[in-house]
DNA sequence: TATGAATGAGGATTCATTCAT
DNA sequence: AATGAATGAATCCTCATTCAT
């Protein structure tokens, strides 16, 4: 792939991610192309249709998250710290897209695999955090994943905004 | 207004609210009319355009909430109980609509008035809850309102789902 | 269905048939709508998409042909006359559309049924014409149908143009 | 012109002719280039636009036909044989393209000249065939050309298919 | 007054054509 | 010179809104 083509592809993904984050999934292809400084045609050369673009964004976002979690899993720090790091990583990234796309395509294989891996990694971290005594014990890993999803994967979320703070406090294991 | 006209208007609001709750803000006017058992023409007789319908839903939802809060404010129970009651009231009602509508019209006067009143009532309740020692003290009333909005005013929220539970725990004043 | 709606529907079919006949299957929906004196939206209210419009035209054309053949089959005249009558009926009607549609949808059930019925009727007529000694015997009914299709179902065909005349002469049984 | 350039040009014409024959005039430039094993850019280096490519195909097809007719005209065989030879030559070549192209450009000079020459040659052959008593006399040369055009210059036509056979029989002079 | 048909602007997508590599 | 990426006008289709019945 030519250098400029790769650069354009990246610009498109960035522009789309930015616009989706700010204004939701309703943004038009024209606008995305314009925001990337390109014509629609170019956008469609890189992504055969709207679905494909969204799929790419989803995969890219999920891949980065998975890599982050893998790295965290390997570190020698309390699991609670790993959770915090993930919260900081996700805050403001509308991963939410992934579940609430209007175009909710029958999730692609790659996407499903990524999601399964992420859930696996997070599940382990959650269990270990519960065992180390930092995370409350009355929630299943799935529930934790689910609530993190709503709480931090929304447009405008910040790692230190009130909802995130309160939620983290609510997640801490109660003093014995 | 004739009895049947009023009935039709109510049906429309109900249908629209239901559809928006279930399927998000993308529902078409045709669908709403159909769900209300009416023709589009009738819908437009009651509401000059989409904006007006959404405004009406917003006002109606907000009015009910305000009334609920007024009632709560007058009761002789701990303020924490009043907050709980509000959480139960809101859970699953996508009041969120109000802030995240794509058609976020420059908020109408009536709506602004309602929102101000609700914020006022909630502000009082929050402050009193903080004074009675049940609610943590490091948040302003506005912040509490904001986080409640995200946490409970979303499609599918329930008063006893993990996010709500955790958030309420996180809101409790820490043991001294 | 309201009177005006029915009228519009007919206008659309007529306009589309006319344009397809004159200029082939590439005509745009906009043009068809305009030729019918309507907006595109109206066209799409009557036919959910291009395919549906073409299907309708096909069915309508085939139905008329089938009725013509049924009537002919029942008449007490030489089969050769019936064939002539069909030739006159088809000439200039681009039934050809039916086989050469770019959008060659997997033929609808109704269409397949019509085509089978037409082939059945024509097959009988052809066989009987061969028996009465008016039609040459070295062709199967399918072949006769096929060549009639090319020869008379094309834009601009006329029942008395040279190709039709020559073809009919070529079809006559040779003098014994 | 360099040898490889000439080879590329020929490949393009062949590919385009093949695709038009098989799938009609709707084939995209990209596809043609690909079928020729080249990039679009190269295609456009040889032909400034779609029109030019089609014009080239037309001219090339017509030139071959003219040469065939010239050769036939010079031969010492019955004119009926020459007609048969031409039918065999044309069958399955959608010369039809020439008249029914959507892009029916105002025929180029070269093309008009070729067509006139072809009509001239064919006209002579037809007249002589009528004089030698093999071809029916009630048709003008133009009419003969026209019907041959429809009957044999269509995708899939074969020199021995039913339509061609019947048509040739219909063209024979009736026994006296 | 209620209905649902008609309208047309707007969004997705394709493809002939141009241009940077 | 060859390649294939970029462009944008044109086409299909949707849906908020208007209007005839």
XYZ file of C-alpha atoms (C1' of nucleotides) in Angstrom:
746
model
C 0.000 0.000 0.000
C 1.319 3.384 -0.960
C 2.458 5.763 1.724
C -0.168 8.409 0.960
C -2.932 5.845 0.819
C -2.015 4.590 4.251
C -1.909 8.139 5.553
C -5.346 8.847 4.094
C -6.788 5.702 5.554
C -5.565 6.739 8.958
C -6.944 10.218 8.541
C -10.323 8.793 7.708
C -10.393 6.555 10.752
C -9.311 9.398 12.977
C -11.848 11.798 11.539
C -14.659 9.270 11.807
C -13.738 8.320 15.342
C -13.642 11.962 16.315
C -16.982 12.792 14.763
C -18.692 9.682 16.126
C -17.374 10.526 19.547
C -18.596 14.086 19.409
C -21.845 13.763 17.563
C -22.907 10.135 17.649
C -23.315 7.575 14.922
C -25.484 9.752 12.688
C -22.669 11.618 10.963
C -22.810 11.500 7.165
C -20.105 9.968 5.016
C -19.697 13.318 3.277
C -18.889 15.000 6.566
C -16.403 12.342 7.536
C -14.641 12.662 4.210
C -14.559 16.413 4.535
C -13.229 16.234 8.070
C -10.474 13.992 6.763
C -9.760 16.500 4.029
C -10.750 14.062 1.270
C -13.507 13.376 -1.217
C -16.207 10.799 -0.565
C -14.859 8.642 -3.316
C -11.618 8.190 -1.453
C -13.471 7.217 1.646
C -15.311 4.551 -0.308
C -12.126 3.279 -1.914
C -10.829 2.538 1.558
C -14.083 1.258 3.026
C -16.619 -0.375 0.749
C -19.496 0.969 2.803
C -20.507 2.601 6.055
C -20.555 -0.715 7.832
C -16.980 -1.421 6.895
C -15.825 1.910 8.245
C -17.567 1.353 11.537
C -16.249 -2.165 11.740
C -12.728 -0.855 11.239
C -13.148 1.720 13.984
C -14.538 -0.912 16.281
C -11.701 -3.308 15.607
C -9.056 -0.669 15.952
C -10.483 0.604 19.234
C -10.863 -2.896 20.585
C -7.388 -3.907 19.534
C -5.821 -1.003 21.359
C -7.860 -1.843 24.432
C -6.873 -5.498 24.280
C -3.208 -4.612 23.996
C -3.563 -2.307 26.944
C -5.171 -5.049 28.982
C -2.553 -7.620 27.981
C 0.178 -5.276 29.105
C -1.658 -4.579 32.353
C -2.198 -8.276 32.988
C 1.530 -8.884 32.765
C 2.544 -6.150 35.177
C 3.517 -6.725 38.770
C 1.150 -4.274 40.441
C -2.059 -4.644 42.414
C -4.989 -5.597 40.178
C -6.858 -2.550 41.401
C -4.180 -0.428 39.737
C -4.707 -2.327 36.515
C -8.425 -1.590 36.666
C -7.723 2.082 37.283
C -5.384 2.154 34.342
C -8.054 0.657 32.126
C -10.580 3.182 33.322
C -8.180 5.980 32.451
C -7.583 4.386 29.085
C -11.242 4.043 28.176
C -12.664 7.215 29.567
C -14.122 9.260 26.765
C -13.710 6.621 24.126
C -17.191 5.749 23.001
C -16.471 2.112 22.882
C -20.166 2.191 23.577
C -20.435 2.378 19.830
C -19.655 -1.266 19.824
C -22.842 -2.281 21.495
C -25.190 0.440 20.437
C -24.526 0.815 16.770
C -27.790 1.323 14.929
C -26.194 -0.659 12.157
C -25.526 -3.383 14.695
C -24.139 -5.681 12.089
C -24.087 -9.305 13.054
C -20.778 -8.881 14.832
C -17.908 -9.862 12.616
C -15.765 -12.801 13.606
C -12.738 -10.663 14.307
C -14.801 -8.394 16.497
C -16.309 -11.262 18.409
C -12.873 -12.715 18.959
C -11.537 -9.416 20.251
C -14.488 -8.959 22.546
C -14.132 -12.462 23.893
C -10.445 -11.922 24.536
C -11.087 -8.610 26.259
C -13.768 -10.153 28.425
C -11.386 -12.969 29.251
C -8.595 -10.653 30.287
C -10.919 -8.389 32.239
C -12.575 -11.362 33.860
C -9.237 -12.555 35.199
C -8.272 -9.138 36.437
C -11.627 -8.730 38.159
C -11.390 -12.104 39.882
C -7.864 -11.456 41.037
C -8.817 -8.013 42.280
C -11.609 -9.611 44.265
C -9.151 -12.095 45.705
C -6.596 -9.463 46.610
C -9.411 -7.772 48.512
C -9.575 -4.520 46.591
C -12.771 -5.109 44.630
C -16.192 -5.872 46.095
C -17.162 -9.510 45.810
C -20.868 -9.426 45.017
C -20.512 -8.838 41.290
C -19.646 -11.221 38.520
C -16.907 -10.199 36.103
C -19.583 -9.773 33.423
C -21.470 -7.325 35.575
C -18.338 -5.353 36.223
C -17.551 -5.221 32.539
C -21.089 -4.139 31.812
C -21.147 -1.298 34.253
C -17.732 -0.064 33.277
C -18.996 -0.008 29.735
C -21.876 2.321 30.544
C -19.956 4.441 33.014
C -16.789 5.198 31.130
C -17.380 4.432 27.495
C -19.527 7.389 26.691
C -18.846 10.611 24.872
C -17.285 13.124 27.197
C -16.433 10.732 29.998
C -13.307 11.606 31.969
C -11.325 9.458 34.358
C -11.857 11.966 37.125
C -15.393 13.087 36.549
C -17.935 12.604 39.310
C -19.581 9.516 37.872
C -16.295 7.701 37.402
C -15.095 8.678 40.868
C -18.293 7.622 42.562
C -18.414 4.396 40.647
C -14.875 3.490 41.565
C -15.619 4.208 45.201
C -18.670 2.046 44.942
C -16.572 -0.752 43.517
C -14.007 -0.816 46.281
C -14.362 -3.667 48.713
C -15.979 -2.429 51.957
C -13.684 -2.148 54.928
C -13.882 -5.456 56.837
C -60.081 20.387 23.349
C -62.397 17.522 22.503
C -62.114 14.299 24.416
C -60.971 12.244 21.445
C -58.403 14.811 20.444
C -56.920 14.702 23.903
C -56.906 10.924 23.796
C -55.109 10.922 20.452
C -52.524 13.367 21.694
C -51.816 11.175 24.679
C -51.546 8.075 22.549
C -48.998 9.766 20.351
C -46.855 10.846 23.269
C -47.011 7.385 24.784
C -46.168 5.674 21.526
C -43.286 8.027 20.818
C -41.905 7.690 24.322
C -42.093 3.916 24.076
C -40.389 3.750 20.724
C -37.679 6.226 21.653
C -37.008 4.220 24.788
C -36.755 0.946 22.955
C -35.071 1.902 19.750
C -33.417 5.251 20.236
C -34.073 8.593 18.616
C -34.034 7.344 15.041
C -37.653 6.256 14.865
C -39.628 7.727 11.982
C -42.762 9.786 12.315
C -44.647 7.204 10.289
C -43.775 4.496 12.784
C -44.802 6.632 15.698
C -48.137 7.388 14.099
C -48.692 3.739 13.342
C -47.769 2.689 16.857
C -50.346 5.186 18.098
C -52.911 3.699 15.752
C -53.225 6.913 13.775
C -52.211 8.412 10.448
C -49.242 10.742 10.121
C -51.574 13.558 9.270
C -53.129 13.332 12.689
C -49.744 13.315 14.313
C -48.879 16.529 12.501
C -52.173 18.074 13.464
C -51.145 17.715 17.085
C -47.458 18.523 16.672
C -46.324 20.895 13.944
C -43.024 19.065 13.537
C -40.668 16.478 14.996
C -39.111 19.020 17.287
C -42.449 19.866 18.816
C -43.196 16.231 19.541
C -39.877 15.745 21.240
C -40.332 18.936 23.185
C -43.684 17.652 24.393
C -42.208 14.357 25.508
C -39.449 16.174 27.281
C -41.875 18.463 29.051
C -44.185 15.681 30.002
C -41.381 13.505 31.338
C -39.896 16.428 33.223
C -43.233 17.445 34.645
C -43.863 14.025 36.071
C -40.385 14.017 37.561
C -40.888 17.457 39.065
C -44.157 16.404 40.640
C -42.500 13.337 42.044
C -39.732 15.461 43.515
C -42.173 17.990 44.966
C -44.018 15.192 46.677
C -40.766 13.711 47.946
C -39.588 17.059 49.219
C -42.709 17.398 51.346
C -42.464 13.988 52.937
C -41.184 13.368 56.452
C -38.572 10.744 55.672
C -34.777 10.756 55.489
C -33.556 12.588 52.366
C -31.654 9.462 51.369
C -34.996 7.744 51.010
C -36.185 10.520 48.759
C -33.145 10.095 46.577
C -33.756 6.369 46.380
C -37.325 6.981 45.413
C -36.227 9.264 42.614
C -33.756 6.707 41.379
C -36.512 4.131 41.261
C -38.716 6.601 39.450
C -36.178 7.466 36.783
C -34.580 4.129 36.149
C -35.233 3.095 32.589
C -36.740 6.377 31.532
C -34.451 7.756 28.901
C -34.671 11.202 30.229
C -31.232 11.110 28.733
C -33.120 11.946 25.579
C -33.323 15.424 26.922
C -29.631 16.085 26.778
C -28.534 13.877 23.963
C -31.163 14.449 21.343
C -29.567 15.060 17.991
C -32.248 17.652 17.492
C -31.142 19.337 20.677
C -33.188 22.394 19.954
C -32.235 25.507 21.847
C -34.104 24.474 24.924
C -37.540 25.971 25.107
C -38.484 28.321 27.902
C -40.877 25.891 29.494
C -38.270 23.191 29.428
C -35.644 25.432 30.933
C -38.060 26.413 33.660
C -38.826 22.787 34.463
C -35.179 21.860 34.489
C -34.366 24.786 36.759
C -37.122 23.784 39.133
C -36.000 20.159 39.159
C -32.434 21.182 39.778
C -33.620 23.401 42.576
C -35.613 20.658 44.265
C -32.876 18.115 43.776
C -30.288 20.583 44.969
C -32.153 21.031 48.221
C -32.595 17.323 48.695
C -28.930 16.712 47.984
C -27.797 19.371 50.419
C -30.083 18.106 53.128
C -28.953 14.553 52.505
C -25.388 15.686 52.898
C -26.337 17.424 56.160
C -28.178 14.436 57.517
C -24.950 12.506 56.865
C -26.246 10.001 54.374
C -24.715 11.431 51.173
C -21.008 12.050 50.574
C -20.028 15.672 50.841
C -17.487 16.176 48.060
C -19.980 16.649 45.277
C -22.037 19.658 44.330
C -25.735 19.133 43.715
C -25.128 19.753 40.008
C -22.600 16.973 39.903
C -24.987 14.614 41.629
C -27.714 15.473 39.166
C -25.315 14.963 36.282
C -24.158 11.560 37.308
C -27.629 10.357 38.149
C -28.606 11.421 34.677
C -26.039 9.194 33.012
C -26.383 6.316 35.410
C -30.104 5.845 35.561
C -31.628 7.700 32.650
C -30.668 5.297 29.945
C -32.623 2.701 28.033
C -32.732 -0.505 29.973
C -31.621 0.891 33.285
C -33.142 -0.750 36.361
C -33.162 0.438 39.943
C -31.408 -2.694 41.067
C -28.959 -3.303 38.276
C -25.254 -3.415 39.081
C -24.432 0.081 37.914
C -27.193 1.642 39.938
C -26.309 -0.376 43.016
C -22.627 0.422 42.820
C -23.311 4.048 42.182
C -25.597 4.341 45.169
C -22.985 2.679 47.335
C -20.424 5.083 46.008
C -22.693 7.973 46.904
C -23.197 7.006 50.513
C -21.239 9.057 53.012
C -18.210 7.080 54.185
C -18.363 5.718 57.725
C -16.766 8.274 60.012
C -56.826 2.352 -2.724
C -57.790 5.908 -3.489
C -58.749 6.870 -7.011
C -55.871 9.275 -7.476
C -53.374 6.801 -6.106
C -54.498 4.187 -8.578
C -54.276 6.710 -11.372
C -50.764 7.664 -10.345
C -49.691 4.071 -10.145
C -50.900 3.517 -13.658
C -49.181 6.623 -14.872
C -45.928 5.406 -13.404
C -46.183 2.022 -15.051
C -47.038 3.600 -18.361
C -44.218 6.114 -18.160
C -41.700 3.468 -17.147
C -42.826 1.098 -19.860
C -42.581 3.862 -22.418
C -39.125 4.946 -21.349
C -37.796 1.413 -21.071
C -39.135 0.711 -24.526
C -37.546 3.765 -26.044
C -34.286 4.015 -24.206
C -33.582 0.681 -22.583
C -33.391 -0.326 -18.964
C -30.948 2.385 -17.938
C -33.493 5.122 -17.344
C -33.253 6.761 -13.939
C -36.023 6.701 -11.392
C -36.023 10.495 -11.402
C -36.761 10.522 -15.116
C -39.524 7.990 -14.768
C -41.132 10.008 -12.020
C -40.853 13.157 -14.057
C -42.300 11.486 -17.137
C -45.234 10.420 -14.985
C -45.604 13.985 -13.751
C -44.792 13.016 -10.162
C -42.039 13.270 -7.572
C -39.622 10.434 -6.896
C -41.090 9.936 -3.479
C -44.420 9.032 -4.992
C -42.776 6.533 -7.255
C -41.143 4.924 -4.259
C -44.388 4.864 -2.317
C -45.863 2.715 -5.052
C -42.800 0.592 -5.675
C -40.355 -0.012 -2.853
C -37.421 -0.106 -5.249
C -36.359 -0.288 -8.872
C -36.693 -4.035 -8.872
C -40.279 -3.869 -7.781
C -41.160 -1.446 -10.561
C -39.579 -3.647 -13.179
C -41.256 -6.711 -11.721
C -44.606 -4.964 -11.955
C -44.043 -4.040 -15.559
C -42.978 -7.547 -16.352
C -46.001 -9.068 -14.643
C -48.403 -6.663 -16.202
C -47.000 -7.209 -19.683
C -46.992 -10.958 -19.232
C -50.503 -11.001 -17.860
C -51.872 -9.153 -20.833
C -50.051 -11.523 -23.162
C -51.349 -14.574 -21.306
C -54.913 -13.290 -21.510
C -54.474 -12.663 -25.191
C -53.196 -16.209 -25.698
C -55.992 -17.727 -23.631
C -58.539 -15.923 -25.756
C -56.776 -17.001 -28.920
C -56.581 -20.611 -27.764
C -60.341 -20.679 -27.305
C -61.205 -19.287 -30.714
C -62.405 -21.367 -33.657
C -59.877 -20.212 -36.245
C -56.781 -21.758 -37.795
C -53.860 -21.855 -35.349
C -51.801 -19.912 -37.850
C -54.215 -17.023 -37.380
C -53.718 -17.238 -33.649
C -49.962 -17.031 -34.095
C -50.352 -14.010 -36.347
C -52.557 -12.365 -33.804
C -49.948 -12.911 -31.135
C -47.250 -11.485 -33.333
C -49.341 -8.394 -33.884
C -49.932 -8.170 -30.163
C -46.287 -8.411 -29.173
C -44.645 -6.402 -31.884
C -42.904 -3.436 -30.345
C -43.428 -4.523 -26.781
C -40.000 -5.098 -25.330
C -41.064 -8.147 -23.506
C -37.434 -8.802 -24.203
C -36.973 -6.899 -20.981
C -38.039 -10.026 -19.237
C -35.000 -12.008 -20.192
C -32.391 -9.342 -20.494
C -32.945 -7.258 -17.397
C -29.595 -6.257 -15.966
C -31.243 -6.561 -12.600
C -32.246 -10.063 -13.553
C -33.773 -10.727 -10.211
C -34.181 -14.359 -9.372
C -37.459 -14.482 -11.222
C -40.350 -14.053 -8.877
C -42.786 -16.881 -8.401
C -45.614 -15.032 -10.059
C -43.449 -14.265 -13.033
C -42.262 -17.822 -13.375
C -45.835 -19.022 -13.197
C -46.917 -16.602 -15.907
C -44.036 -17.566 -18.121
C -44.769 -21.243 -17.684
C -48.403 -20.697 -18.510
C -47.543 -18.662 -21.589
C -45.100 -21.274 -22.764
C -47.736 -23.910 -22.210
C -50.358 -22.073 -24.233
C -47.932 -21.211 -26.983
C -46.595 -24.743 -27.033
C -50.085 -26.084 -27.682
C -50.780 -23.549 -30.375
C -47.466 -24.305 -32.061
C -48.081 -28.057 -32.020
C -51.566 -27.682 -33.367
C -50.346 -25.318 -36.077
C -47.796 -27.927 -37.056
C -50.542 -30.546 -37.191
C -52.883 -28.404 -39.227
C -49.966 -28.061 -41.665
C -49.448 -24.331 -41.498
C -46.227 -24.224 -39.451
C -42.943 -25.925 -40.353
C -42.317 -29.077 -38.385
C -38.593 -28.982 -37.692
C -38.783 -26.691 -34.686
C -39.777 -27.423 -31.138
C -42.295 -25.124 -29.490
C -39.475 -23.761 -27.302
C -37.487 -22.811 -30.340
C -40.458 -21.077 -31.862
C -41.063 -19.153 -28.681
C -37.404 -18.221 -28.512
C -37.189 -16.857 -32.004
C -40.439 -14.981 -31.740
C -39.027 -13.404 -28.635
C -35.997 -12.018 -30.432
C -37.808 -11.153 -33.607
C -40.828 -9.282 -32.346
C -40.192 -8.340 -28.747
C -37.749 -5.567 -29.357
C -38.042 -1.811 -29.248
C -39.438 -0.546 -32.494
C -40.614 -3.849 -33.851
C -43.728 -3.678 -36.013
C -45.976 -6.490 -37.150
C -45.338 -5.593 -40.772
C -41.699 -4.685 -40.753
C -39.311 -6.658 -42.963
C -37.900 -8.888 -40.239
C -41.316 -9.941 -39.027
C -42.550 -10.549 -42.544
C -39.520 -12.577 -43.526
C -39.620 -14.559 -40.328
C -43.266 -15.428 -40.761
C -42.585 -16.559 -44.294
C -39.713 -18.650 -43.031
C -42.011 -20.220 -40.469
C -44.681 -21.328 -42.905
C -44.689 -25.002 -43.705
C -43.080 -25.551 -47.122
C -45.453 -26.444 -49.909
C -45.636 -30.242 -50.081
C 4.152 3.156 -31.451
C 6.163 0.740 -29.379
C 5.415 -2.939 -29.595
C 4.200 -3.258 -26.001
C 1.986 -0.214 -26.360
C 0.355 -1.753 -29.396
C -0.065 -5.027 -27.546
C -1.714 -3.242 -24.616
C -4.048 -1.384 -26.894
C -5.117 -4.625 -28.508
C -5.620 -6.311 -25.190
C -7.893 -3.514 -24.083
C -10.015 -3.686 -27.201
C -10.297 -7.445 -26.920
C -11.197 -7.322 -23.253
C -13.782 -4.609 -23.790
C -15.327 -6.374 -26.761
C -15.531 -9.600 -24.765
C -17.129 -7.974 -21.747
C -19.602 -5.926 -23.785
C -20.594 -9.060 -25.624
C -21.135 -11.059 -22.485
C -22.570 -8.529 -20.115
C -23.855 -5.636 -22.142
C -22.773 -2.042 -22.274
C -22.818 -1.483 -18.524
C -19.328 -2.746 -17.799
C -17.125 -0.310 -15.892
C -13.787 0.993 -17.099
C -12.124 -0.532 -14.052
C -13.375 -3.977 -15.011
C -12.226 -3.602 -18.587
C -8.762 -2.559 -17.458
C -8.608 -5.474 -15.061
C -9.757 -7.944 -17.695
C -6.979 -6.616 -19.920
C -4.508 -7.119 -17.094
C -3.780 -3.393 -16.837
C -4.509 -0.420 -14.641
C -7.192 2.128 -15.494
C -4.517 4.702 -16.020
C -3.116 2.743 -18.914
C -6.543 2.356 -20.412
C -6.995 6.116 -20.330
C -3.579 6.657 -21.870
C -4.794 4.739 -24.889
C -8.353 6.064 -24.995
C -9.112 9.545 -23.733
C -12.564 8.497 -22.553
C -15.236 5.815 -22.671
C -16.616 7.133 -25.930
C -13.260 6.777 -27.592
C -12.944 3.167 -26.512
C -16.370 2.316 -27.812
C -15.680 4.165 -31.036
C -12.528 2.108 -31.467
C -14.393 -1.121 -30.906
C -17.021 -0.058 -33.378
C -14.472 0.873 -35.998
C -12.476 -2.247 -35.507
C -15.533 -4.477 -35.767
C -16.782 -2.610 -38.796
C -13.420 -2.707 -40.489
C -13.176 -6.447 -40.163
C -16.684 -6.779 -41.546
C -15.905 -4.498 -44.454
C -12.797 -6.461 -45.320
C -14.802 -9.634 -45.187
C -17.376 -8.173 -47.536
C -14.762 -6.836 -49.918
C -13.232 -10.264 -50.139
C -16.646 -11.842 -50.629
C -17.536 -9.317 -53.328
C -14.466 -10.305 -55.292
C -15.068 -14.006 -55.177
C -16.490 -16.022 -58.025
C -19.335 -17.740 -56.193
C -23.100 -17.275 -56.086
C -24.084 -14.154 -54.206
C -26.252 -16.249 -51.924
C -23.072 -17.942 -50.737
C -21.556 -14.567 -50.004
C -24.573 -13.645 -47.914
C -24.307 -16.911 -46.012
C -20.652 -16.272 -45.394
C -21.452 -12.867 -43.983
C -24.121 -14.322 -41.744
C -21.619 -16.817 -40.419
C -19.139 -14.015 -39.899
C -21.491 -11.766 -37.964
C -23.378 -14.289 -35.895
C -22.736 -13.652 -32.246
C -20.924 -10.382 -32.736
C -23.024 -7.759 -31.109
C -22.447 -5.319 -33.823
C -25.813 -4.334 -32.504
C -23.731 -2.325 -30.109
C -23.182 0.084 -32.920
C -26.748 1.156 -33.182
C -27.959 0.651 -29.665
C -25.169 2.094 -27.580
C -26.578 4.327 -24.895
C -23.628 6.561 -25.592
C -24.683 6.676 -29.211
C -22.309 9.464 -29.981
C -23.043 11.472 -33.069
C -21.431 8.919 -35.312
C -17.850 9.773 -36.083
C -16.815 10.455 -39.643
C -14.744 7.316 -39.897
C -17.581 5.246 -38.615
C -20.059 6.806 -40.991
C -17.687 6.170 -43.853
C -17.281 2.526 -42.865
C -20.986 2.084 -42.504
C -21.628 3.672 -45.859
C -19.048 1.441 -47.467
C -20.515 -1.643 -45.829
C -23.989 -0.682 -46.932
C -22.675 -0.115 -50.414
C -21.026 -3.508 -50.608
C -23.990 -5.249 -49.069
C -26.379 -3.357 -51.299
C -24.562 -4.636 -54.379
C -24.477 -8.176 -53.102
C -28.159 -8.044 -52.262
C -29.125 -6.684 -55.651
C -27.038 -9.247 -57.451
C -28.475 -12.025 -55.297
C -31.939 -10.831 -56.257
C -30.917 -10.860 -59.888
C -29.410 -14.307 -59.708
C -32.764 -15.409 -58.327
C -31.662 -16.629 -54.920
C -32.981 -13.762 -52.774
C -36.574 -12.591 -52.615
C -37.203 -9.404 -54.519
C -39.639 -7.464 -52.368
C -37.032 -5.976 -50.045
C -34.663 -3.092 -50.548
C -31.028 -3.655 -49.715
C -31.449 -1.351 -46.680
C -34.233 -3.512 -45.366
C -32.144 -6.621 -45.799
C -29.249 -5.011 -43.953
C -31.584 -3.902 -41.192
C -33.098 -7.274 -40.590
C -29.786 -9.062 -40.724
C -28.596 -6.617 -38.111
C -31.339 -7.557 -35.680
C -31.319 -11.238 -36.464
C -27.655 -12.070 -36.282
C -25.870 -9.241 -34.525
C -27.011 -10.023 -31.019
C -25.245 -11.610 -28.114
C -25.425 -15.366 -28.373
C -26.572 -15.541 -31.969
C -25.295 -18.540 -33.912
C -25.258 -19.129 -37.637
C -27.335 -22.260 -37.205
C -29.766 -21.275 -34.486
C -33.491 -21.401 -35.201
C -33.938 -17.691 -35.810
C -31.098 -17.503 -38.303
C -32.272 -20.624 -40.090
C -35.863 -19.465 -40.335
C -34.830 -16.052 -41.438
C -32.613 -17.382 -44.189
C -35.434 -19.617 -45.385
C -37.719 -16.597 -45.362
C -35.205 -14.690 -47.438
C -34.885 -17.259 -50.194
C -36.711 -16.404 -53.367
C -39.948 -18.376 -53.550
C -39.962 -21.212 -56.012
C -41.380 -19.836 -59.267
C -61.188 16.233 11.296
C -58.571 12.053 10.029
C -56.217 9.909 6.514
C -52.636 8.601 3.770
C -50.732 10.150 -0.793
C -47.275 13.482 -2.772
C -43.191 16.071 -2.338
C -38.268 16.899 -2.465
C -34.125 17.710 0.096
C -30.541 14.823 1.980
C -27.692 10.715 2.645
C -25.332 6.398 0.755
C -23.017 4.624 -3.030
C -20.982 4.037 -7.888
C -18.012 5.079 -11.558
C -15.922 7.939 -15.338
C -12.100 10.618 -15.168
C -7.822 13.067 -13.308
C -3.445 13.098 -11.055
C 0.353 11.898 -7.778
C 3.645 8.232 -7.239
C 5.048 4.930 -19.300
C 2.263 2.296 -15.928
C -0.163 2.261 -11.848
C -3.824 2.786 -8.905
C -5.388 6.445 -5.574
C -8.402 10.678 -5.447
C -12.241 13.232 -7.080
C -17.072 14.507 -7.460
C -21.181 14.354 -10.275
C -25.006 11.326 -10.745
C -28.029 7.742 -9.073
C -30.848 5.153 -5.735
C -33.451 5.550 -1.834
C -35.478 7.533 2.922
C -38.207 10.352 5.597
C -39.861 14.821 7.519
C -43.359 17.567 6.006
C -47.374 19.289 3.087
C -51.736 18.705 0.867
C -55.773 16.539 -1.539
C -59.486 13.428 -0.451
